[in-house]
């Protein structure tokens, strides 16, 4: 479970950074990745990454500003040419489906795989055997959403030596014990999963926010998160500018992470006025004064999401 940033600039691309896009790579968990926002040229960024469009499973759009979705039509069209034949589902605010379908119809693009667009206004989005995803409305100039991805707890390790002593070999019995079921031993006695299964491993929580002013919904979505991705468009000396344009400062992002009890904060969505690395590091230093576990999101770097507990 890893994060991979393909765009960290706000508004327009620059020579140093692309506009917003972020992948949640779930290679070990389900051999896929999920995409959060898809700014212009995201598919070009993917070509320079270890990701494969054929492995893309879900796309989550935070809001309908161009720097967060102008890359969608091209990426959707190209996916089939890169081996993508499995279903693809998009989640986003009302209006997303019209944008996608209009672009595809006018360009006469043909999609050879199943494409579903799910428009939402926040709340529970979906749940499967591994993950639960929910969303909430933030505070931006247009409707902008944050997403909370909760991994379900994982079963502990089986005591292989004890199972061997009972004559149980790898196979279906292992699966039953992993699921918490009891099994019958060769001598007719009952073996409970609790006798051979270690403590469960807690699932991880990842919160990825769209553009927003500081708001309570951001803190709630990030509650006890292992990782929070929060926009930090400006230094705090421009807090009034940030408020006017419905954005946050690096310090405000750090305050949200601290209030939420998050373990790690990644700063992203940087104003183009911060062109060079030393200017960006001012944002990082500002955030670390409030929340020491703050880091700049750097493009084309794979960030592992560690399991705690």
PDB file of C-alpha atoms in Angstrom:
ATOM      1  CA  UNK A   1       0.000   0.000   0.000  1.00  0.00           C
ATOM      2  CA  UNK A   2       1.792   3.068  -1.290  1.00  0.00           C
ATOM      3  CA  UNK A   3       1.206   6.643  -2.443  1.00  0.00           C
ATOM      4  CA  UNK A   4       2.639   7.924  -5.696  1.00  0.00           C
ATOM      5  CA  UNK A   5       2.221  11.594  -6.609  1.00  0.00           C
ATOM      6  CA  UNK A   6       2.066  12.498 -10.296  1.00  0.00           C
ATOM      7  CA  UNK A   7       1.075  16.122  -9.902  1.00  0.00           C
ATOM      8  CA  UNK A   8       1.496  18.543  -6.999  1.00  0.00           C
ATOM      9  CA  UNK A   9       1.009  21.987  -8.553  1.00  0.00           C
ATOM     10  CA  UNK A  10      -2.058  24.170  -8.089  1.00  0.00           C
ATOM     11  CA  UNK A  11      -4.027  25.656 -10.985  1.00  0.00           C
ATOM     12  CA  UNK A  12      -1.676  25.185 -13.923  1.00  0.00           C
ATOM     13  CA  UNK A  13       1.343  22.982 -14.678  1.00  0.00           C
ATOM     14  CA  UNK A  14       4.828  24.430 -14.343  1.00  0.00           C
ATOM     15  CA  UNK A  15       8.227  23.359 -15.626  1.00  0.00           C
ATOM     16  CA  UNK A  16       8.896  21.766 -12.238  1.00  0.00           C
ATOM     17  CA  UNK A  17       5.519  20.212 -11.376  1.00  0.00           C
ATOM     18  CA  UNK A  18       2.379  18.863 -13.017  1.00  0.00           C
ATOM     19  CA  UNK A  19      -1.190  19.548 -11.874  1.00  0.00           C
ATOM     20  CA  UNK A  20      -2.933  17.362  -9.352  1.00  0.00           C
ATOM     21  CA  UNK A  21      -2.980  13.586  -9.524  1.00  0.00           C
ATOM     22  CA  UNK A  22      -2.217  10.933  -6.927  1.00  0.00           C
ATOM     23  CA  UNK A  23      -2.180   7.131  -7.085  1.00  0.00           C
ATOM     24  CA  UNK A  24      -2.879   4.750  -4.221  1.00  0.00           C
ATOM     25  CA  UNK A  25      -0.971   1.626  -5.235  1.00  0.00           C
ATOM     26  CA  UNK A  26      -2.464  -1.612  -3.898  1.00  0.00           C
ATOM     27  CA  UNK A  27      -0.171  -4.104  -5.545  1.00  0.00           C
ATOM     28  CA  UNK A  28       0.079  -6.584  -2.667  1.00  0.00           C
ATOM     29  CA  UNK A  29      -3.527  -6.111  -1.589  1.00  0.00           C
ATOM     30  CA  UNK A  30      -5.311  -6.485  -4.972  1.00  0.00           C
ATOM     31  CA  UNK A  31      -2.731  -5.899  -7.756  1.00  0.00           C
ATOM     32  CA  UNK A  32      -4.402  -2.658  -8.803  1.00  0.00           C
ATOM     33  CA  UNK A  33      -4.117   1.060  -8.180  1.00  0.00           C
ATOM     34  CA  UNK A  34      -6.653   3.792  -7.514  1.00  0.00           C
ATOM     35  CA  UNK A  35      -6.316   7.304  -8.917  1.00  0.00           C
ATOM     36  CA  UNK A  36      -7.303  10.473  -7.064  1.00  0.00           C
ATOM     37  CA  UNK A  37      -7.836  13.400  -9.422  1.00  0.00           C
ATOM     38  CA  UNK A  38      -6.546  13.465 -12.966  1.00  0.00           C
ATOM     39  CA  UNK A  39      -5.114  16.783 -14.017  1.00  0.00           C
ATOM     40  CA  UNK A  40      -3.904  17.492 -17.531  1.00  0.00           C
ATOM     41  CA  UNK A  41      -1.102  15.145 -18.729  1.00  0.00           C
ATOM     42  CA  UNK A  42      -1.657  12.591 -15.977  1.00  0.00           C
ATOM     43  CA  UNK A  43      -1.372   9.790 -18.525  1.00  0.00           C
ATOM     44  CA  UNK A  44       2.058  11.127 -19.496  1.00  0.00           C
ATOM     45  CA  UNK A  45       3.074  11.015 -15.849  1.00  0.00           C
ATOM     46  CA  UNK A  46       1.871   7.431 -15.617  1.00  0.00           C
ATOM     47  CA  UNK A  47       4.092   6.508 -18.561  1.00  0.00           C
ATOM     48  CA  UNK A  48       7.061   7.731 -16.505  1.00  0.00           C
ATOM     49  CA  UNK A  49       5.945   5.781 -13.438  1.00  0.00           C
ATOM     50  CA  UNK A  50       5.924   2.111 -12.345  1.00  0.00           C
ATOM     51  CA  UNK A  51       2.131   2.133 -12.760  1.00  0.00           C
ATOM     52  CA  UNK A  52       0.214   0.505 -15.620  1.00  0.00           C
ATOM     53  CA  UNK A  53      -3.106   1.879 -16.872  1.00  0.00           C
ATOM     54  CA  UNK A  54      -4.292  -1.686 -17.323  1.00  0.00           C
ATOM     55  CA  UNK A  55      -4.178  -2.045 -13.504  1.00  0.00           C
ATOM     56  CA  UNK A  56      -6.301   1.046 -12.827  1.00  0.00           C
ATOM     57  CA  UNK A  57      -9.453   0.043 -10.925  1.00  0.00           C
ATOM     58  CA  UNK A  58     -11.094   3.214  -9.537  1.00  0.00           C
ATOM     59  CA  UNK A  59     -10.780   6.959 -10.114  1.00  0.00           C
ATOM     60  CA  UNK A  60     -11.924   9.404  -7.443  1.00  0.00           C
ATOM     61  CA  UNK A  61     -12.383  13.039  -8.473  1.00  0.00           C
ATOM     62  CA  UNK A  62     -12.443  15.561  -5.618  1.00  0.00           C
ATOM     63  CA  UNK A  63     -14.010  18.451  -7.558  1.00  0.00           C
ATOM     64  CA  UNK A  64     -14.622  19.717 -11.073  1.00  0.00           C
ATOM     65  CA  UNK A  65     -11.952  22.380 -11.446  1.00  0.00           C
ATOM     66  CA  UNK A  66      -9.870  21.814 -14.568  1.00  0.00           C
ATOM     67  CA  UNK A  67      -6.554  21.207 -12.827  1.00  0.00           C
ATOM     68  CA  UNK A  68      -8.150  18.152 -11.213  1.00  0.00           C
ATOM     69  CA  UNK A  69      -9.944  16.529 -14.162  1.00  0.00           C
ATOM     70  CA  UNK A  70      -8.792  17.798 -17.573  1.00  0.00           C
ATOM     71  CA  UNK A  71      -6.648  14.678 -17.988  1.00  0.00           C
ATOM     72  CA  UNK A  72      -9.593  12.290 -17.729  1.00  0.00           C
ATOM     73  CA  UNK A  73     -10.827  11.988 -21.363  1.00  0.00           C
ATOM     74  CA  UNK A  74      -7.383  11.177 -22.737  1.00  0.00           C
ATOM     75  CA  UNK A  75      -6.553   8.735 -19.975  1.00  0.00           C
ATOM     76  CA  UNK A  76      -9.868   6.899 -20.319  1.00  0.00           C
ATOM     77  CA  UNK A  77      -9.438   6.656 -24.082  1.00  0.00           C
ATOM     78  CA  UNK A  78      -5.841   5.441 -23.868  1.00  0.00           C
ATOM     79  CA  UNK A  79      -6.468   2.803 -21.211  1.00  0.00           C
ATOM     80  CA  UNK A  80      -7.737   0.171 -23.652  1.00  0.00           C
ATOM     81  CA  UNK A  81      -4.674   0.630 -25.886  1.00  0.00           C
ATOM     82  CA  UNK A  82      -2.484  -0.200 -22.896  1.00  0.00           C
ATOM     83  CA  UNK A  83      -4.139  -3.501 -22.078  1.00  0.00           C
ATOM     84  CA  UNK A  84      -6.962  -2.174 -19.918  1.00  0.00           C
ATOM     85  CA  UNK A  85      -9.964  -4.445 -20.452  1.00  0.00           C
ATOM     86  CA  UNK A  86     -11.278  -4.749 -16.880  1.00  0.00           C
ATOM     87  CA  UNK A  87     -14.127  -2.519 -15.624  1.00  0.00           C
ATOM     88  CA  UNK A  88     -13.279   1.028 -14.538  1.00  0.00           C
ATOM     89  CA  UNK A  89     -15.410   3.029 -12.092  1.00  0.00           C
ATOM     90  CA  UNK A  90     -15.232   6.793 -11.556  1.00  0.00           C
ATOM     91  CA  UNK A  91     -16.542   8.540  -8.444  1.00  0.00           C
ATOM     92  CA  UNK A  92     -17.041  12.290  -8.296  1.00  0.00           C
ATOM     93  CA  UNK A  93     -19.408  15.231  -7.847  1.00  0.00           C
ATOM     94  CA  UNK A  94     -22.545  15.775  -9.941  1.00  0.00           C
ATOM     95  CA  UNK A  95     -21.563  16.955 -13.413  1.00  0.00           C
ATOM     96  CA  UNK A  96     -18.682  14.490 -13.785  1.00  0.00           C
ATOM     97  CA  UNK A  97     -20.680  12.124 -15.993  1.00  0.00           C
ATOM     98  CA  UNK A  98     -21.751  14.923 -18.345  1.00  0.00           C
ATOM     99  CA  UNK A  99     -18.139  16.090 -18.689  1.00  0.00           C
ATOM    100  CA  UNK A 100     -16.846  12.587 -19.480  1.00  0.00           C
ATOM    101  CA  UNK A 101     -19.631  11.540 -21.820  1.00  0.00           C
ATOM    102  CA  UNK A 102     -19.597  14.836 -23.737  1.00  0.00           C
ATOM    103  CA  UNK A 103     -15.842  14.599 -24.334  1.00  0.00           C
ATOM    104  CA  UNK A 104     -16.057  10.963 -25.431  1.00  0.00           C
ATOM    105  CA  UNK A 105     -19.091  11.496 -27.691  1.00  0.00           C
ATOM    106  CA  UNK A 106     -17.778  14.599 -29.460  1.00  0.00           C
ATOM    107  CA  UNK A 107     -14.375  12.994 -30.041  1.00  0.00           C
ATOM    108  CA  UNK A 108     -16.076   9.732 -31.125  1.00  0.00           C
ATOM    109  CA  UNK A 109     -13.873   7.844 -28.694  1.00  0.00           C
ATOM    110  CA  UNK A 110     -14.668   4.155 -28.347  1.00  0.00           C
ATOM    111  CA  UNK A 111     -14.261   2.503 -24.968  1.00  0.00           C
ATOM    112  CA  UNK A 112     -13.886  -1.255 -25.203  1.00  0.00           C
ATOM    113  CA  UNK A 113     -14.247  -1.911 -21.468  1.00  0.00           C
ATOM    114  CA  UNK A 114     -17.047  -1.317 -18.964  1.00  0.00           C
ATOM    115  CA  UNK A 115     -16.994   2.304 -17.752  1.00  0.00           C
ATOM    116  CA  UNK A 116     -19.225   3.424 -14.874  1.00  0.00           C
ATOM    117  CA  UNK A 117     -19.484   6.966 -13.509  1.00  0.00           C
ATOM    118  CA  UNK A 118     -20.925   7.266  -9.992  1.00  0.00           C
ATOM    119  CA  UNK A 119     -21.869  10.791  -8.978  1.00  0.00           C
ATOM    120  CA  UNK A 120     -22.167  11.444  -5.262  1.00  0.00           C
ATOM    121  CA  UNK A 121     -22.708  14.193  -2.703  1.00  0.00           C
ATOM    122  CA  UNK A 122     -20.637  12.651   0.071  1.00  0.00           C
ATOM    123  CA  UNK A 123     -21.276   9.812   2.496  1.00  0.00           C
ATOM    124  CA  UNK A 124     -20.638   6.081   2.113  1.00  0.00           C
ATOM    125  CA  UNK A 125     -19.414   5.113  -1.374  1.00  0.00           C
ATOM    126  CA  UNK A 126     -18.620   1.417  -1.318  1.00  0.00           C
ATOM    127  CA  UNK A 127     -17.313  -1.506   0.698  1.00  0.00           C
ATOM    128  CA  UNK A 128     -15.816  -4.840  -0.275  1.00  0.00           C
ATOM    129  CA  UNK A 129     -13.912  -7.580   1.536  1.00  0.00           C
ATOM    130  CA  UNK A 130     -10.802  -5.408   1.853  1.00  0.00           C
ATOM    131  CA  UNK A 131     -11.729  -1.720   1.954  1.00  0.00           C
ATOM    132  CA  UNK A 132     -14.396   0.802   2.870  1.00  0.00           C
ATOM    133  CA  UNK A 133     -14.502   4.232   1.178  1.00  0.00           C
ATOM    134  CA  UNK A 134     -16.461   7.245   2.369  1.00  0.00           C
ATOM    135  CA  UNK A 135     -16.501  10.917   1.448  1.00  0.00           C
ATOM    136  CA  UNK A 136     -17.456  14.306   2.859  1.00  0.00           C
ATOM    137  CA  UNK A 137     -17.985  17.823   1.522  1.00  0.00           C
ATOM    138  CA  UNK A 138     -15.175  20.273   2.248  1.00  0.00           C
ATOM    139  CA  UNK A 139     -15.091  24.096   2.028  1.00  0.00           C
ATOM    140  CA  UNK A 140     -14.128  25.289  -1.444  1.00  0.00           C
ATOM    141  CA  UNK A 141     -15.471  27.677  -4.099  1.00  0.00           C
ATOM    142  CA  UNK A 142     -17.325  24.783  -5.717  1.00  0.00           C
ATOM    143  CA  UNK A 143     -18.286  21.447  -4.174  1.00  0.00           C
ATOM    144  CA  UNK A 144     -15.049  19.704  -3.252  1.00  0.00           C
ATOM    145  CA  UNK A 145     -14.814  16.376  -1.471  1.00  0.00           C
ATOM    146  CA  UNK A 146     -12.348  14.473   0.640  1.00  0.00           C
ATOM    147  CA  UNK A 147     -12.051  10.694   0.648  1.00  0.00           C
ATOM    148  CA  UNK A 148     -11.338   8.360   3.572  1.00  0.00           C
ATOM    149  CA  UNK A 149     -10.108   4.887   2.631  1.00  0.00           C
ATOM    150  CA  UNK A 150     -10.212   2.350   5.458  1.00  0.00           C
ATOM    151  CA  UNK A 151      -8.469  -0.973   5.068  1.00  0.00           C
ATOM    152  CA  UNK A 152     -10.118  -3.784   6.990  1.00  0.00           C
ATOM    153  CA  UNK A 153      -8.149  -5.550   9.702  1.00  0.00           C
ATOM    154  CA  UNK A 154      -6.043  -8.428   8.439  1.00  0.00           C
ATOM    155  CA  UNK A 155      -5.975 -11.874  10.115  1.00  0.00           C
ATOM    156  CA  UNK A 156      -2.890 -12.701  12.152  1.00  0.00           C
ATOM    157  CA  UNK A 157      -0.329 -15.338  11.165  1.00  0.00           C
ATOM    158  CA  UNK A 158      -1.049 -19.020  11.561  1.00  0.00           C
ATOM    159  CA  UNK A 159       1.176 -21.044  13.872  1.00  0.00           C
ATOM    160  CA  UNK A 160       2.530 -23.344  11.152  1.00  0.00           C
ATOM    161  CA  UNK A 161       4.550 -25.494  13.562  1.00  0.00           C
ATOM    162  CA  UNK A 162       1.541 -26.213  15.757  1.00  0.00           C
ATOM    163  CA  UNK A 163      -0.565 -27.085  12.723  1.00  0.00           C
ATOM    164  CA  UNK A 164       2.139 -29.461  11.506  1.00  0.00           C
ATOM    165  CA  UNK A 165       2.149 -31.217  14.883  1.00  0.00           C
ATOM    166  CA  UNK A 166      -1.597 -31.726  14.461  1.00  0.00           C
ATOM    167  CA  UNK A 167      -1.055 -33.135  10.973  1.00  0.00           C
ATOM    168  CA  UNK A 168      -2.620 -30.183   9.173  1.00  0.00           C
ATOM    169  CA  UNK A 169      -0.926 -29.326   5.874  1.00  0.00           C
ATOM    170  CA  UNK A 170      -1.292 -26.148   3.809  1.00  0.00           C
ATOM    171  CA  UNK A 171      -4.613 -26.130   1.982  1.00  0.00           C
ATOM    172  CA  UNK A 172      -8.315 -25.428   2.538  1.00  0.00           C
ATOM    173  CA  UNK A 173      -8.000 -25.965   6.306  1.00  0.00           C
ATOM    174  CA  UNK A 174      -5.619 -23.011   6.491  1.00  0.00           C
ATOM    175  CA  UNK A 175      -8.219 -20.843   4.823  1.00  0.00           C
ATOM    176  CA  UNK A 176     -10.929 -21.861   7.271  1.00  0.00           C
ATOM    177  CA  UNK A 177      -8.720 -21.083  10.248  1.00  0.00           C
ATOM    178  CA  UNK A 178      -7.783 -17.719   8.723  1.00  0.00           C
ATOM    179  CA  UNK A 179     -11.497 -16.916   8.436  1.00  0.00           C
ATOM    180  CA  UNK A 180     -11.962 -17.644  12.144  1.00  0.00           C
ATOM    181  CA  UNK A 181     -13.601 -21.026  11.671  1.00  0.00           C
ATOM    182  CA  UNK A 182     -12.872 -24.187  13.676  1.00  0.00           C
ATOM    183  CA  UNK A 183     -11.783 -27.449  12.031  1.00  0.00           C
ATOM    184  CA  UNK A 184     -11.918 -31.128  12.902  1.00  0.00           C
ATOM    185  CA  UNK A 185      -8.548 -32.798  13.529  1.00  0.00           C
ATOM    186  CA  UNK A 186      -7.735 -36.337  12.336  1.00  0.00           C
ATOM    187  CA  UNK A 187      -8.320 -37.672  15.882  1.00  0.00           C
ATOM    188  CA  UNK A 188     -11.821 -36.200  15.905  1.00  0.00           C
ATOM    189  CA  UNK A 189     -11.111 -33.300  18.242  1.00  0.00           C
ATOM    190  CA  UNK A 190     -11.900 -29.688  17.403  1.00  0.00           C
ATOM    191  CA  UNK A 191      -9.210 -27.086  16.730  1.00  0.00           C
ATOM    192  CA  UNK A 192     -10.287 -23.472  17.175  1.00  0.00           C
ATOM    193  CA  UNK A 193      -8.769 -20.719  15.068  1.00  0.00           C
ATOM    194  CA  UNK A 194      -7.963 -18.768  18.232  1.00  0.00           C
ATOM    195  CA  UNK A 195      -5.570 -21.569  19.228  1.00  0.00           C
ATOM    196  CA  UNK A 196      -3.370 -21.177  16.147  1.00  0.00           C
ATOM    197  CA  UNK A 197      -4.031 -17.651  14.854  1.00  0.00           C
ATOM    198  CA  UNK A 198      -2.010 -14.669  16.035  1.00  0.00           C
ATOM    199  CA  UNK A 199      -3.351 -11.223  16.735  1.00  0.00           C
ATOM    200  CA  UNK A 200      -4.994  -9.479  13.798  1.00  0.00           C
ATOM    201  CA  UNK A 201      -3.120  -6.700  12.007  1.00  0.00           C
ATOM    202  CA  UNK A 202      -4.989  -3.384  12.109  1.00  0.00           C
ATOM    203  CA  UNK A 203      -6.022  -1.959   8.765  1.00  0.00           C
ATOM    204  CA  UNK A 204      -4.586   1.329   7.566  1.00  0.00           C
ATOM    205  CA  UNK A 205      -6.496   4.555   7.023  1.00  0.00           C
ATOM    206  CA  UNK A 206      -5.673   6.974   4.207  1.00  0.00           C
ATOM    207  CA  UNK A 207      -7.379  10.371   3.871  1.00  0.00           C
ATOM    208  CA  UNK A 208      -7.034  12.333   0.628  1.00  0.00           C
ATOM    209  CA  UNK A 209      -8.610  15.777   0.513  1.00  0.00           C
ATOM    210  CA  UNK A 210      -9.587  18.003  -2.362  1.00  0.00           C
ATOM    211  CA  UNK A 211      -9.094  21.766  -2.359  1.00  0.00           C
ATOM    212  CA  UNK A 212     -10.420  23.315   0.839  1.00  0.00           C
ATOM    213  CA  UNK A 213     -10.268  25.993   3.437  1.00  0.00           C
ATOM    214  CA  UNK A 214      -9.746  24.692   6.986  1.00  0.00           C
ATOM    215  CA  UNK A 215     -12.981  22.964   8.012  1.00  0.00           C
ATOM    216  CA  UNK A 216     -14.304  20.434  10.492  1.00  0.00           C
ATOM    217  CA  UNK A 217     -15.079  17.876   7.782  1.00  0.00           C
ATOM    218  CA  UNK A 218     -11.376  17.638   6.921  1.00  0.00           C
ATOM    219  CA  UNK A 219     -10.521  16.842  10.537  1.00  0.00           C
ATOM    220  CA  UNK A 220     -13.269  14.241  10.801  1.00  0.00           C
ATOM    221  CA  UNK A 221     -12.209  12.496   7.594  1.00  0.00           C
ATOM    222  CA  UNK A 222      -8.606  12.388   8.848  1.00  0.00           C
ATOM    223  CA  UNK A 223      -9.414  11.115  12.341  1.00  0.00           C
ATOM    224  CA  UNK A 224      -6.636   8.672  13.401  1.00  0.00           C
ATOM    225  CA  UNK A 225      -5.500   8.350   9.769  1.00  0.00           C
ATOM    226  CA  UNK A 226      -2.159   6.740   9.057  1.00  0.00           C
ATOM    227  CA  UNK A 227      -1.711   9.226   6.216  1.00  0.00           C
ATOM    228  CA  UNK A 228      -3.387  12.544   5.463  1.00  0.00           C
ATOM    229  CA  UNK A 229      -2.899  14.255   2.088  1.00  0.00           C
ATOM    230  CA  UNK A 230      -3.837  17.916   2.473  1.00  0.00           C
ATOM    231  CA  UNK A 231      -3.509  20.856   0.116  1.00  0.00           C
ATOM    232  CA  UNK A 232      -1.090  23.600   1.213  1.00  0.00           C
ATOM    233  CA  UNK A 233      -1.339  26.154  -1.548  1.00  0.00           C
ATOM    234  CA  UNK A 234       0.316  29.010   0.356  1.00  0.00           C
ATOM    235  CA  UNK A 235       2.630  29.897   3.196  1.00  0.00           C
ATOM    236  CA  UNK A 236       0.764  31.239   6.221  1.00  0.00           C
ATOM    237  CA  UNK A 237       1.927  34.796   5.509  1.00  0.00           C
ATOM    238  CA  UNK A 238      -0.678  34.625   2.708  1.00  0.00           C
ATOM    239  CA  UNK A 239      -3.458  33.268   4.923  1.00  0.00           C
ATOM    240  CA  UNK A 240      -5.853  36.011   3.778  1.00  0.00           C
ATOM    241  CA  UNK A 241      -5.168  35.151   0.143  1.00  0.00           C
ATOM    242  CA  UNK A 242      -5.724  31.478   0.916  1.00  0.00           C
ATOM    243  CA  UNK A 243      -9.070  32.288   2.534  1.00  0.00           C
ATOM    244  CA  UNK A 244     -10.159  34.478  -0.369  1.00  0.00           C
ATOM    245  CA  UNK A 245      -9.481  31.719  -2.888  1.00  0.00           C
ATOM    246  CA  UNK A 246     -10.841  28.926  -0.662  1.00  0.00           C
ATOM    247  CA  UNK A 247      -7.492  27.257  -0.024  1.00  0.00           C
ATOM    248  CA  UNK A 248      -5.287  26.360   2.948  1.00  0.00           C
ATOM    249  CA  UNK A 249      -1.810  27.226   4.118  1.00  0.00           C
ATOM    250  CA  UNK A 250       0.865  24.742   5.128  1.00  0.00           C
ATOM    251  CA  UNK A 251       0.333  25.649   8.780  1.00  0.00           C
ATOM    252  CA  UNK A 252      -3.410  25.098   8.499  1.00  0.00           C
ATOM    253  CA  UNK A 253      -2.836  21.668   6.948  1.00  0.00           C
ATOM    254  CA  UNK A 254      -0.562  20.793   9.869  1.00  0.00           C
ATOM    255  CA  UNK A 255      -3.136  22.013  12.374  1.00  0.00           C
ATOM    256  CA  UNK A 256      -5.739  19.745  10.776  1.00  0.00           C
ATOM    257  CA  UNK A 257      -3.383  16.752  10.969  1.00  0.00           C
ATOM    258  CA  UNK A 258      -2.621  17.475  14.618  1.00  0.00           C
ATOM    259  CA  UNK A 259      -6.286  17.860  15.581  1.00  0.00           C
ATOM    260  CA  UNK A 260      -7.193  14.658  13.751  1.00  0.00           C
ATOM    261  CA  UNK A 261      -4.470  12.586  15.422  1.00  0.00           C
ATOM    262  CA  UNK A 262      -3.044  11.581  12.043  1.00  0.00           C
ATOM    263  CA  UNK A 263       0.347   9.871  11.925  1.00  0.00           C
ATOM    264  CA  UNK A 264       1.727  11.359   8.710  1.00  0.00           C
ATOM    265  CA  UNK A 265       0.941  14.454   6.649  1.00  0.00           C
ATOM    266  CA  UNK A 266       1.789  14.995   2.993  1.00  0.00           C
ATOM    267  CA  UNK A 267       1.585  18.558   1.710  1.00  0.00           C
ATOM    268  CA  UNK A 268       0.553  19.074  -1.908  1.00  0.00           C
ATOM    269  CA  UNK A 269      -1.176  21.496  -4.341  1.00  0.00           C
ATOM    270  CA  UNK A 270       1.522  24.161  -4.228  1.00  0.00           C
ATOM    271  CA  UNK A 271       1.084  27.619  -5.724  1.00  0.00           C
ATOM    272  CA  UNK A 272       3.192  28.261  -8.822  1.00  0.00           C
ATOM    273  CA  UNK A 273       4.819  31.173  -6.999  1.00  0.00           C
ATOM    274  CA  UNK A 274       6.904  28.570  -5.119  1.00  0.00           C
ATOM    275  CA  UNK A 275       9.077  27.555  -8.031  1.00  0.00           C
ATOM    276  CA  UNK A 276      12.164  26.040  -6.493  1.00  0.00           C
ATOM    277  CA  UNK A 277      12.983  23.429  -3.919  1.00  0.00           C
ATOM    278  CA  UNK A 278      14.179  25.906  -1.288  1.00  0.00           C
ATOM    279  CA  UNK A 279      10.895  27.815  -1.583  1.00  0.00           C
ATOM    280  CA  UNK A 280       8.886  24.614  -1.171  1.00  0.00           C
ATOM    281  CA  UNK A 281      10.929  23.683   1.880  1.00  0.00           C
ATOM    282  CA  UNK A 282       9.609  26.802   3.583  1.00  0.00           C
ATOM    283  CA  UNK A 283       6.163  25.198   3.385  1.00  0.00           C
ATOM    284  CA  UNK A 284       7.515  22.013   4.910  1.00  0.00           C
ATOM    285  CA  UNK A 285       9.292  23.869   7.733  1.00  0.00           C
ATOM    286  CA  UNK A 286       6.155  25.862   8.485  1.00  0.00           C
ATOM    287  CA  UNK A 287       4.069  22.691   8.752  1.00  0.00           C
ATOM    288  CA  UNK A 288       6.656  20.876  10.882  1.00  0.00           C
ATOM    289  CA  UNK A 289       6.561  23.638  13.479  1.00  0.00           C
ATOM    290  CA  UNK A 290       2.999  22.498  14.212  1.00  0.00           C
ATOM    291  CA  UNK A 291       3.097  18.844  13.145  1.00  0.00           C
ATOM    292  CA  UNK A 292       6.611  17.326  12.939  1.00  0.00           C
ATOM    293  CA  UNK A 293       5.511  14.381  10.769  1.00  0.00           C
ATOM    294  CA  UNK A 294       4.900  16.670   7.784  1.00  0.00           C
ATOM    295  CA  UNK A 295       6.537  16.108   4.399  1.00  0.00           C
ATOM    296  CA  UNK A 296       6.360  17.688   0.987  1.00  0.00           C
ATOM    297  CA  UNK A 297       4.801  15.416  -1.602  1.00  0.00           C
ATOM    298  CA  UNK A 298       7.368  14.911  -4.344  1.00  0.00           C
ATOM    299  CA  UNK A 299       6.405  13.704  -7.786  1.00  0.00           C
ATOM    300  CA  UNK A 300       7.554  10.266  -8.944  1.00  0.00           C
ATOM    301  CA  UNK A 301       8.441   9.068  -5.458  1.00  0.00           C
ATOM    302  CA  UNK A 302       6.828   5.947  -3.984  1.00  0.00           C
ATOM    303  CA  UNK A 303       5.774   6.482  -0.365  1.00  0.00           C
ATOM    304  CA  UNK A 304       4.956   3.296   1.588  1.00  0.00           C
ATOM    305  CA  UNK A 305       2.047   3.486   4.022  1.00  0.00           C
ATOM    306  CA  UNK A 306       3.212   1.714   7.149  1.00  0.00           C
ATOM    307  CA  UNK A 307       0.973  -0.462   9.277  1.00  0.00           C
ATOM    308  CA  UNK A 308       0.848   0.537  12.944  1.00  0.00           C
ATOM    309  CA  UNK A 309      -0.216  -1.374  16.033  1.00  0.00           C
TER     310      UNK A 309
END
